XYZ file of C-alpha atoms in Angstrom:
606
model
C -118.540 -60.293 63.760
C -117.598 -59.107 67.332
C -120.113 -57.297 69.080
C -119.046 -52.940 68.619
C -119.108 -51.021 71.291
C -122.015 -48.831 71.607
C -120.646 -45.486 70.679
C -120.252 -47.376 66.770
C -122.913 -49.426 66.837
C -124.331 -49.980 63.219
C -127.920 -49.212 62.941
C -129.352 -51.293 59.677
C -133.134 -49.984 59.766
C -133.576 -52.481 56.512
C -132.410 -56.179 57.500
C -132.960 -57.348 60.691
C -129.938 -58.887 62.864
C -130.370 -62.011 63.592
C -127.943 -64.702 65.141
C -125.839 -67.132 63.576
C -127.720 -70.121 65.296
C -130.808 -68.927 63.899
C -128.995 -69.013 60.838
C -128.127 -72.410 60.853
C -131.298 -73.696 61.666
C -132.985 -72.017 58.798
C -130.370 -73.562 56.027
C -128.549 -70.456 55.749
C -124.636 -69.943 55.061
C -121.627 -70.839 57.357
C -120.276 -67.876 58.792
C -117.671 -65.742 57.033
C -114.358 -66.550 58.864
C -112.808 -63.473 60.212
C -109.890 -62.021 58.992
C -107.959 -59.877 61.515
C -108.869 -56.794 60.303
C -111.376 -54.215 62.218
C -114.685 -53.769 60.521
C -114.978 -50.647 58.584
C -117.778 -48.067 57.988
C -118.657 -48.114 61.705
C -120.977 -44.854 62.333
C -122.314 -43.470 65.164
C -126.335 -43.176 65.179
C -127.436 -39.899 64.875
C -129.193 -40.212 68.095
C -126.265 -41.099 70.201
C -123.681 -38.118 68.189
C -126.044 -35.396 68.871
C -126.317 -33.274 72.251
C -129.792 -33.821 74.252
C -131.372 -30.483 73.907
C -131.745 -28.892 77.211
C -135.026 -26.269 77.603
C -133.327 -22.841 77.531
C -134.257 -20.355 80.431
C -136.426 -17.762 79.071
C -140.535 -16.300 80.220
C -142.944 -18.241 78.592
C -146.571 -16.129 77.107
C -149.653 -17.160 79.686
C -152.433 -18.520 78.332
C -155.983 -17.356 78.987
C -156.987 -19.579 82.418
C -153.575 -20.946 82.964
C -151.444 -21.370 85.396
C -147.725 -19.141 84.564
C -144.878 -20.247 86.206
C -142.509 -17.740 87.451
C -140.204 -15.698 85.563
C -137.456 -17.438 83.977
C -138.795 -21.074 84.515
C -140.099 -22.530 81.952
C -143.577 -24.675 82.505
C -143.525 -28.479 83.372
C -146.447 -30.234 81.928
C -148.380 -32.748 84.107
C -148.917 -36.597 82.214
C -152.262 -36.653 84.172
C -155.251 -35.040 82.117
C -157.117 -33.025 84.109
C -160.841 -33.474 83.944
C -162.907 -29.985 84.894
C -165.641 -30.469 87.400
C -168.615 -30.516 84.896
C -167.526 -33.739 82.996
C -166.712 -35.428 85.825
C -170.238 -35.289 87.183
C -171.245 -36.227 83.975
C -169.382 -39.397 83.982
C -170.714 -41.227 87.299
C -172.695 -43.491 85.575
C -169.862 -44.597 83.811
C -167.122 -46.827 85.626
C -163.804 -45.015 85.403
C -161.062 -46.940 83.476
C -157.670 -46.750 84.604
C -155.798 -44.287 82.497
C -152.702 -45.759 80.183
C -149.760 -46.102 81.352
C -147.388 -43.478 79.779
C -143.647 -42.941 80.067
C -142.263 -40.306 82.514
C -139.813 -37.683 81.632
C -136.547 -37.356 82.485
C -136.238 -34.682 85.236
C -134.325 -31.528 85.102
C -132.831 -30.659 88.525
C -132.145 -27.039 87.356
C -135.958 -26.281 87.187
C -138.739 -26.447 89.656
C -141.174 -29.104 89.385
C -144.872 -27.663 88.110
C -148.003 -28.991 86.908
C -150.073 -26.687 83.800
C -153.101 -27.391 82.964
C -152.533 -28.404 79.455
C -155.874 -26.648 77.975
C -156.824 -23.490 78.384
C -160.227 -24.061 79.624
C -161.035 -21.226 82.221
C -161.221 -21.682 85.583
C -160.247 -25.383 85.557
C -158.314 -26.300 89.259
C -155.770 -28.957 89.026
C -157.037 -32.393 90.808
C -154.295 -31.884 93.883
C -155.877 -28.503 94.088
C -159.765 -29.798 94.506
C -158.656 -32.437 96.445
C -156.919 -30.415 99.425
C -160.224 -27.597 99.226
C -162.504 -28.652 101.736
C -166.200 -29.761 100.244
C -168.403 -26.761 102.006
C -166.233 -24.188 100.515
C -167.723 -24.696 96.931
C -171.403 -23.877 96.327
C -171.314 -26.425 93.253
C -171.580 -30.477 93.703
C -167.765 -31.578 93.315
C -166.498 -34.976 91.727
C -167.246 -37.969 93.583
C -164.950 -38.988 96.364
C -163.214 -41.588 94.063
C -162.403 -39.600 90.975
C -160.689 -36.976 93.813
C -158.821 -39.718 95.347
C -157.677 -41.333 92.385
C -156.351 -37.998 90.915
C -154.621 -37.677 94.197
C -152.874 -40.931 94.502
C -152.554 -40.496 90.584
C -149.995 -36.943 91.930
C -148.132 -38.757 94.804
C -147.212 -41.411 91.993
C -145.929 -39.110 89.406
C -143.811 -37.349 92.076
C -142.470 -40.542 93.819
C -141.343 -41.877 90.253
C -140.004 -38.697 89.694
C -138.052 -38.247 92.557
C -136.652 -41.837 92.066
C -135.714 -41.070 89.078
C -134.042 -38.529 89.883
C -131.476 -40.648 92.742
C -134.222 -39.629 95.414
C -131.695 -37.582 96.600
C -133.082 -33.987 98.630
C -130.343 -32.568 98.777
C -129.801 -32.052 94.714
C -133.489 -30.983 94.398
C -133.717 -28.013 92.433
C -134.374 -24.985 93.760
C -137.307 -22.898 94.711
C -138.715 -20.914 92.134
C -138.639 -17.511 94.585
C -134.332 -18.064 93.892
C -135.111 -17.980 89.714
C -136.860 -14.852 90.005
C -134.810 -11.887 88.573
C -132.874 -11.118 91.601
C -132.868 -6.967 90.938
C -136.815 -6.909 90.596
C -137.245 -5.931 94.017
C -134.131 -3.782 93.946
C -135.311 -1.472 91.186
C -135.996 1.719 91.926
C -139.594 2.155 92.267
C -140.459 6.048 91.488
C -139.954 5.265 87.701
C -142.712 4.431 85.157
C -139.732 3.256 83.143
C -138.300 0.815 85.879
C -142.029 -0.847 86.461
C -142.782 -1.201 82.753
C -139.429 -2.998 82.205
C -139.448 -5.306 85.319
C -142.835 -6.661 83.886
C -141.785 -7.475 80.692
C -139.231 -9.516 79.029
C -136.065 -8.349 78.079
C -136.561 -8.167 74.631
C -139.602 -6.444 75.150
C -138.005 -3.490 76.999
C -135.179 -3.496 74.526
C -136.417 -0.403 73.095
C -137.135 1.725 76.526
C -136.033 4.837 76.994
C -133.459 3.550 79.467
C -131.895 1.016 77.210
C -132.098 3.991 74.295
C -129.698 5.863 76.432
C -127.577 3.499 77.311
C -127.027 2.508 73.367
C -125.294 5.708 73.400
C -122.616 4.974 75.717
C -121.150 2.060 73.445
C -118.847 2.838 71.094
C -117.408 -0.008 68.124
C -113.448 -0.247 68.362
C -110.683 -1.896 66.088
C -107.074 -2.845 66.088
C -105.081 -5.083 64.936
C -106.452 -8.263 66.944
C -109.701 -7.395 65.524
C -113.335 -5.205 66.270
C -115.550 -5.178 69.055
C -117.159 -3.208 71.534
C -116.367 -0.705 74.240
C -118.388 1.143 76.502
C -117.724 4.754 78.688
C -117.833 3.928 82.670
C -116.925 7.679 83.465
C -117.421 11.101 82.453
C -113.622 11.550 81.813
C -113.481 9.535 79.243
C -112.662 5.973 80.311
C -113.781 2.848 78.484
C -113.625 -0.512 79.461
C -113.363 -3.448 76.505
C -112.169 -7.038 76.350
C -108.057 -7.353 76.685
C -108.177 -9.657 74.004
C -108.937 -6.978 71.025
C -105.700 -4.444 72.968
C -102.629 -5.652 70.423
C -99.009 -6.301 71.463
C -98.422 -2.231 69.966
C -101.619 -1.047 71.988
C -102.909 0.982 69.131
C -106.708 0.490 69.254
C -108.953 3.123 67.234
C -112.499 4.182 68.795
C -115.186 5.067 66.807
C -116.609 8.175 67.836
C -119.013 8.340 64.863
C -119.411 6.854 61.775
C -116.681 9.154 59.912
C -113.801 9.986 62.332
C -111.678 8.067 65.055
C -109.673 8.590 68.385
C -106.489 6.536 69.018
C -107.122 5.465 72.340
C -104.680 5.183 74.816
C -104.185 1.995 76.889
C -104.995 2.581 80.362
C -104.280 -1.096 81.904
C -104.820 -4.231 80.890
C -105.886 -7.404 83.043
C -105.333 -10.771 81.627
C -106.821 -12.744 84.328
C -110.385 -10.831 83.740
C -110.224 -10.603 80.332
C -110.629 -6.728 80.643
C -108.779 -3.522 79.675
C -109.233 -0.143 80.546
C -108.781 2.384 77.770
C -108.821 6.333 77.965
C -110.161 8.896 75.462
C -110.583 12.915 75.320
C -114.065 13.775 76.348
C -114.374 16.160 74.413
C -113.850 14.431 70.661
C -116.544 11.648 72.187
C -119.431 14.056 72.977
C -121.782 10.618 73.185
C -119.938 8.725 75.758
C -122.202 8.644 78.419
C -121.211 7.064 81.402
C -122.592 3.790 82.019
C -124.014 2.602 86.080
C -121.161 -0.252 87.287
C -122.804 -0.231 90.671
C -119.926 1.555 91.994
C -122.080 2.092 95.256
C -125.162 -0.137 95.354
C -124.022 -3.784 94.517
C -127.844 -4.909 94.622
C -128.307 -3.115 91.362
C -125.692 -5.239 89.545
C -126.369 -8.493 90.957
C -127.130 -11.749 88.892
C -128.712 -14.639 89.533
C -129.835 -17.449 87.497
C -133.125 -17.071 85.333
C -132.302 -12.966 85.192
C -133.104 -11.262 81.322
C -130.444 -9.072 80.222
C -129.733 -7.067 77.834
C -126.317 -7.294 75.733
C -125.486 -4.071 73.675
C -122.929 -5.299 70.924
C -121.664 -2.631 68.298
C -122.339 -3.581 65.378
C -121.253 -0.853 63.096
C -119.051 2.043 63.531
C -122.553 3.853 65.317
C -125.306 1.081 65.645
C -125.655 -0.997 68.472
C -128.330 -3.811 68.462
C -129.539 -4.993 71.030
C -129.003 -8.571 71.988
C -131.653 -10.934 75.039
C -129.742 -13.226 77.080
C -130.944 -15.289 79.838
C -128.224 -16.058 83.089
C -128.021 -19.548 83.066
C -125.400 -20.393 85.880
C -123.053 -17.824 87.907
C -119.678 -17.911 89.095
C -117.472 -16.181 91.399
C -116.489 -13.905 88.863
C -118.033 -14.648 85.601
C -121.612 -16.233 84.578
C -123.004 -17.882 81.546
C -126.249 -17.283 79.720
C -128.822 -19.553 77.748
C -127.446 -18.493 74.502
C -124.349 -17.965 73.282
C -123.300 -14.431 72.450
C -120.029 -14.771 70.510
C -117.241 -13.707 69.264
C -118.180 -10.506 67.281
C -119.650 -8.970 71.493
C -116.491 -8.962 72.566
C -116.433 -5.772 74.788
C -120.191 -5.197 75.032
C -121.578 -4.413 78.102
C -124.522 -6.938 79.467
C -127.041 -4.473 80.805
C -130.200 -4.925 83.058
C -133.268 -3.069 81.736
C -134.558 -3.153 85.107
C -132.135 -1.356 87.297
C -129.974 0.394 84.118
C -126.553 -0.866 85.584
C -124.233 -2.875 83.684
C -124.166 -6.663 85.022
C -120.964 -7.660 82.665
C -118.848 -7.777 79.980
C -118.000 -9.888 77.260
C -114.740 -10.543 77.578
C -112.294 -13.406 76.395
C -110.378 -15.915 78.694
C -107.917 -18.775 77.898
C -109.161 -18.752 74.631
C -113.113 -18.956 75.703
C -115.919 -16.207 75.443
C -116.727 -15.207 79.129
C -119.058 -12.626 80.864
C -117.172 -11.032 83.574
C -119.492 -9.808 85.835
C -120.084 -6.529 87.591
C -117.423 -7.074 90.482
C -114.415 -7.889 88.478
C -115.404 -5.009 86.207
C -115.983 -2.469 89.398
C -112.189 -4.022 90.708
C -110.821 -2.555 87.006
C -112.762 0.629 87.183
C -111.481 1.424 90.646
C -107.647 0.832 89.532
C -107.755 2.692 86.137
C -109.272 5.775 87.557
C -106.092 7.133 89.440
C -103.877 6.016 86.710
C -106.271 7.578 84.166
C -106.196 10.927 85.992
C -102.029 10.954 85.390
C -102.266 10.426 81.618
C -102.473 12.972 78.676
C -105.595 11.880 75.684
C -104.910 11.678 72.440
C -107.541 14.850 71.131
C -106.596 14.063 67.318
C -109.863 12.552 65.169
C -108.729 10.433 62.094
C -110.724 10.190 59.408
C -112.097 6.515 58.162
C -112.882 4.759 55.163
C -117.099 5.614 53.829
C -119.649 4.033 55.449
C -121.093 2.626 51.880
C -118.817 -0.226 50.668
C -118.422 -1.526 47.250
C -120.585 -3.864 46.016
C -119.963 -7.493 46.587
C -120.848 -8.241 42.921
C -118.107 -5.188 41.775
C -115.686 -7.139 43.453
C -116.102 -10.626 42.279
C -116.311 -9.605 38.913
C -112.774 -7.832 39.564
C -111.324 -10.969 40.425
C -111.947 -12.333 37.017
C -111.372 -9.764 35.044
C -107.923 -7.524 33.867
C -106.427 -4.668 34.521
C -103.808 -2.751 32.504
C -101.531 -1.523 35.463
C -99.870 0.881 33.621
C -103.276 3.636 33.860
C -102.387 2.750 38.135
C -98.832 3.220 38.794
C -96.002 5.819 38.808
C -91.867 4.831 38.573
C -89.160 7.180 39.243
C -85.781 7.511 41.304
C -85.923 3.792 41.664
C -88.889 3.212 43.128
C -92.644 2.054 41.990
C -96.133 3.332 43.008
C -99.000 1.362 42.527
C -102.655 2.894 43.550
C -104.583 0.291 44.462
C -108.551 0.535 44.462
C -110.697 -1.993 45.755
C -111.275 -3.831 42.880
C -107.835 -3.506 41.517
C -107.097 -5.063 45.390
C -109.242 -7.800 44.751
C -107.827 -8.856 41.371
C -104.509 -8.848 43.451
C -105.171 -11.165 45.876
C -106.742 -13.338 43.600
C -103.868 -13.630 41.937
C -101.270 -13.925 44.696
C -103.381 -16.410 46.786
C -101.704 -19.661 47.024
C -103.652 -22.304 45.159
C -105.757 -24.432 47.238
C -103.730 -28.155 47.609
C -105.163 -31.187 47.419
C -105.086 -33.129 50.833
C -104.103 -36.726 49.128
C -103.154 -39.346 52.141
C -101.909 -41.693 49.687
C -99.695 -39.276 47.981
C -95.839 -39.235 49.507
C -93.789 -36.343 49.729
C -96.635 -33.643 48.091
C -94.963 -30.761 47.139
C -96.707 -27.512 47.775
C -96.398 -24.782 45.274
C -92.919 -23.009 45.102
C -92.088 -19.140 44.217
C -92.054 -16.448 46.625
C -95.598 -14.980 47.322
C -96.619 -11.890 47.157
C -95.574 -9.658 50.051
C -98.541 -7.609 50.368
C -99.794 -10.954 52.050
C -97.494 -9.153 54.862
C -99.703 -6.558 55.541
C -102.163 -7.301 58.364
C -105.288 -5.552 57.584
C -105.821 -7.014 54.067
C -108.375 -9.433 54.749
C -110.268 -6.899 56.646
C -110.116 -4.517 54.006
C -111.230 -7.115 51.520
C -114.170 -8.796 53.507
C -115.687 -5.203 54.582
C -115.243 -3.831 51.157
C -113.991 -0.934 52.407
C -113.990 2.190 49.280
C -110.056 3.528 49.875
C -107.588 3.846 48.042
C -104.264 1.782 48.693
C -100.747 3.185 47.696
C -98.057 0.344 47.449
C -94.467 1.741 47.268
C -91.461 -0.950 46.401
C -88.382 -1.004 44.586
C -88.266 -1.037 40.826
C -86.814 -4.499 41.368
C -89.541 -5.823 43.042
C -92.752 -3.977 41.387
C -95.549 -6.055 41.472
C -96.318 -8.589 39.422
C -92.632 -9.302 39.530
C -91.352 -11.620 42.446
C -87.350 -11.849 42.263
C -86.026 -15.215 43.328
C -82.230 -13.512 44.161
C -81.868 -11.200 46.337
C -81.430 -7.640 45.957
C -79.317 -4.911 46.775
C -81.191 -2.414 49.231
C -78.824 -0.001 49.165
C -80.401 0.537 45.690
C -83.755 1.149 47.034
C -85.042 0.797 50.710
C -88.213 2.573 51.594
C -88.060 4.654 54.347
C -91.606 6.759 54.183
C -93.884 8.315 51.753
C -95.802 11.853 51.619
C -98.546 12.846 49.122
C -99.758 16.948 48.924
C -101.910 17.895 46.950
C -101.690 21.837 46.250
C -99.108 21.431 48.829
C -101.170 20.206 51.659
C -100.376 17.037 53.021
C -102.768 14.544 53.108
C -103.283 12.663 56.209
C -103.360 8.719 55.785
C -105.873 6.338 57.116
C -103.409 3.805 58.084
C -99.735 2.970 57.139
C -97.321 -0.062 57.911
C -93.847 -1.106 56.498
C -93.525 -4.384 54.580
C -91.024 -6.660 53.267
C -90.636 -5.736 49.664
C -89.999 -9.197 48.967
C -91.167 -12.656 49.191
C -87.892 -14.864 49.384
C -87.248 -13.431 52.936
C -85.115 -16.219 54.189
C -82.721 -16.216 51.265
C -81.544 -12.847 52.192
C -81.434 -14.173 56.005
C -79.440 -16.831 55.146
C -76.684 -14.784 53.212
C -77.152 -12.257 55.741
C -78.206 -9.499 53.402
C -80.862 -6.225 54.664
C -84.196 -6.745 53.384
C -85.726 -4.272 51.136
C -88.587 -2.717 52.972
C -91.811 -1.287 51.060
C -94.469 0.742 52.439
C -98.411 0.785 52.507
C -100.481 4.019 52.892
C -104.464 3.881 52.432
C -106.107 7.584 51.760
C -109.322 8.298 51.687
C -111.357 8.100 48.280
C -112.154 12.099 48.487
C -108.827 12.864 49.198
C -108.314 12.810 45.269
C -111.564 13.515 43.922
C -110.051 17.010 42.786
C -109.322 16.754 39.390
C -107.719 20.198 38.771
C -105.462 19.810 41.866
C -101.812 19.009 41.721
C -100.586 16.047 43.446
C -96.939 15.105 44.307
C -95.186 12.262 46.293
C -92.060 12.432 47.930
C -90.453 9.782 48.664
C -87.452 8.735 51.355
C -84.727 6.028 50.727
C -83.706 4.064 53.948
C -79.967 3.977 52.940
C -79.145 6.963 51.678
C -81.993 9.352 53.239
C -82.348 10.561 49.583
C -85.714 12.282 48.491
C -87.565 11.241 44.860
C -90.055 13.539 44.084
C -92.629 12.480 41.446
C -95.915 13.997 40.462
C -99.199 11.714 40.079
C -100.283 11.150 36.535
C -102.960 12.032 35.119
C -103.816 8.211 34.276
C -103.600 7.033 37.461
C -106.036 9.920 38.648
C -108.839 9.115 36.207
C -108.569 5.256 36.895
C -109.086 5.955 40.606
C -112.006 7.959 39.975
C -113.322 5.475 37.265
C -112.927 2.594 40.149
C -114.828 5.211 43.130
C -116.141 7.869 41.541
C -119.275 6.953 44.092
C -117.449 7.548 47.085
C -115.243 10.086 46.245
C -117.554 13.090 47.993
């Protein structure tokens, strides 16, 4: 067998390897003659395929009687034992053995060298420590001149190994520990109680100061079609700043001013190469947006440096923000990285200091990677979208969103299994079809129209995925969201007769015989506003109709809030507008469908 190369080396903890000579001369076997053919099974060891874990950067708790390193460095433990002063003097009648021989770590050259005591025995100095105090300056009897010496020479050892270890290289010795002290400790203001008690504690210690309390209320959760994050006010006019990654290609991005009504934002600028956007909403529909410190005039306050605690403040709800430590682990011209990873779902959220109360970054995302653009690319963004913010009109209309409270995961999984008569949900008339869909009627849906999963066979030529047009509410982008948040709404699909779900025509149709165009529900001759609305394909065989060059029948979804028909006595009518003809069909809800949405929310309708 030829020798593998050590990436696939095959670790066999049970027989021993042994050669083929050895073999031989114990009476064993010829050798198997090779075939040609590589080996198989070849696995990596578990100790070569996994990362070395690196310390992370965060304060460690001091110990009664010893030593604490400084903030953001994490303690180095000597191999000597230290010996305190009493049993050494103890000990003279006894000849010292030499101590055994022990491995050395592997040195980290992004943290100071430091020796701690490993015990916490009080008032113990380290043996480099008694060794430079001169002898008259203690009123006790020290050690005996060897046991110093030896402890000393014992030191210069360690650190001569170390330091050859390391390539004996100064000039990539790591740095002092005065450069991983938080950098805006000394820049804090000092006439605050609130400012002292956070610079002496850890960040998540302080992450529920009065400071950091008020700062929670300056972040606001937003969602569009790219997905949800975070954004957070940087002026009193209302201007936000968020990641450009969550601002779609049709700029519509909804703010959450509280946990029962949005603001369509408007799009103030967007930079690509800092991963930031600038939005712009009414002050006056966001009465908690309170402006956040970007060290528009004091840089110091805003500063990072490696080994600084922070504070990120993601959104995780419409109106909670929870608080998140992070540790600076290396800096950048524009961006810098912390200990821990802070994903995905903090896109937007600022990255405050406790300390100072200024925002260091932002979570933004660039070239497909989760960055933290610090304070000077997000002061450069500030200082362009204010004049172009001053020249733009808000948007002072609140929408209303889908409950708070969503349906129980258990409601909906026993939906997908179960059966609905569709008949009690839907409405036809003038050629077209209205189905109200309710969560779990939703979820029944999609269980039905997901493709099935395929079986990935490699030996299996030509596999044939499943045929048939799918279903074309797959077309509509926010199902899955609407599905995985369980949101309690109610969903009104409107198609052709043709094309009414469950059915899924395989020719094409004609639209002139039914093309949505818009829908309109009043109840007692209000209009009800919609949550959210988008135009479909009506059909699931798209490219038949493109390749006899035929207009696609369009269908349209609307999503109302649950309360919106929780009136039972009230009289509800849709109109309805054709695409071809700009004809109207007028229908009035049924009574059925009414009582099987309440029967499905009754709950949430309030």
């Amino acid at each position: 067998m030829a020798t593998p190369s050590r990436g696939g080396m095959i670790v066999d903890s049970s027989t021993p390897v042994r050669s083929m000579s050895a073999v031989r001369a114990a009476g064993g076997l010829s050798p198997t003659p090779t075939t040609g053919q590589p080996p198989v099974g070849v696995a990596t060891p578990p100790s070569e395929s996994q990362a070395m874990p690196r310390p992370a950067l965060h304060p460690t708790v001091q110990l009664a009687g010893a030593a604490m390193p400084p903030v953001g460095v994490p303690p180095v433990r000597s191999e000597t034992p230290v010996v305190p002063a009493a049993a050494a003097a103890s000990r003279t009648t006894t000849p010292a053995s030499p101590p055994p021989a022990s491995p050395i770590a592997a040195r980290d050259d992004t943290q100071p060298a430091s020796i701690v005591v490993r015990d916490a025995t009080p008032a113990v100095p380290h043996p480099a420590v008694v060794a430079a105090t001169p002898a008259a300056a203690s009123p006790r009897r020290g050690p005996p001149l060897g046991v110093i010496a030896a402890a000393a020479i014992g030191v210069a050892v360690l650190g001569y190994a170390a330091t050859r270890l390391g390539g004996g290289k100064d000039e990539t010795a790591a740095p002092p520990a005065a450069a991983l002290v938080d950098s805006t400790l000394n820049a804090a203001p000092a006439e605050t109680a609130d400012t002292l008690a956070a610079s002496a504690l850890p960040a998540a210690a302080s992450a529920d100061s009065e400071r950091v309390q008020r700062a929670r209320g300056a972040v606001l959760s937003v969602m569009s079609a790219n997905g949800r994050g975070s954004a957070f006010a940087v002026d009193s006019a209302g201007l936000l700043v968020t990641a450009a990654s969550l601002v779609p290609a049709d700029r519509r991005i909804d703010v959450f001013v509280d946990a029962d009504n949005t603001v369509h934002a408007t799009v103030v600028s967007v930079d690509s190469a800092t991963g930031l956007a600038a939005l712009l909403v009414s002050p006056r529909v966001c009465r908690r947006c309170r402006a956040l410190d970007v060290g528009q005039r004091d840089t110091m306050r805003t500063a990072t440096a490696v080994g600084d605690s922070l504070l990120a403040l993601p959104a995780v709800r419409r109106n909670t923000v929870t608080p998140q430590p992070v540790v600076v682990a290396r800096t950048t011209a524009s961006t810098f990285a912390t200990a821990t990873s802070v994903g995905t779902s903090a896109l937007g959220a600022p990255i405050l200091n406790p300390r100072s109360g200024s925002v260091a970054g932002i979570v933004a995302r660039r070239r497909g990677n989760v960055v933290i653009a610090n304070a000077a690319a997000l002061r450069a963004l500030v200082a362009t979208a204010r004049p172009a913010a001053s020249r733009l009109t808000t948007n002072d209309s609140l929408f209303r969103t889908w409950p708070a409270r969503a349906v129980g995961a258990s409601e909906l999984t026993a939906a997908e299994a179960a059966s609905f008569d569709l008949a009690g949900y839907r409405a036809t008339q003038g050629g077209f079809d209205v189905l109200a869909m309710t969560p779990q009627l939703l979820a029944w849906r999609l269980a039905q129209s997901a493709p099935p999963a395929v079986e990935d066979n490699p030996f299996e030529i030509g596999a044939k995925t499943p045929g048939g047009p799918p279903d074309p509410l797959l077309e509509w982008k926010s199902w899955r969201a609407y599905r995985e948040e369980r949101r309690a709404v109610v969903i009104f699909h409107v198609a052709p007769d043709k094309a009414a779900y469950p059915q899924r025509p395989d020719k094409p149709l004609d639209a002139r015989k039914g093309d949505f165009y818009s829908l309109t529900i009043t109840r007692d001759g209000t209009p009800l506003v919609p949550l959210e609305s988008q135009t479909i394909h009506a059909v699931g065989n798209v490219d038949m109709y493109r390749r006899e060059k035929k207009a696609i029948p369009n269908a349209g979804i609307y999503v109302f809030h649950p309360a919106d028909f929780a009136a039972a006595s009230a009289t509800y009518q849709v109109v309805i507008v054709d695409a071809d003809q700009k004809r109207r069909v007028t229908m009035a809800l049924p009574a059925t469908m009414l009582q099987s949405i309440a029967k499905d929310l009754g709950p949430w309708q309030r």
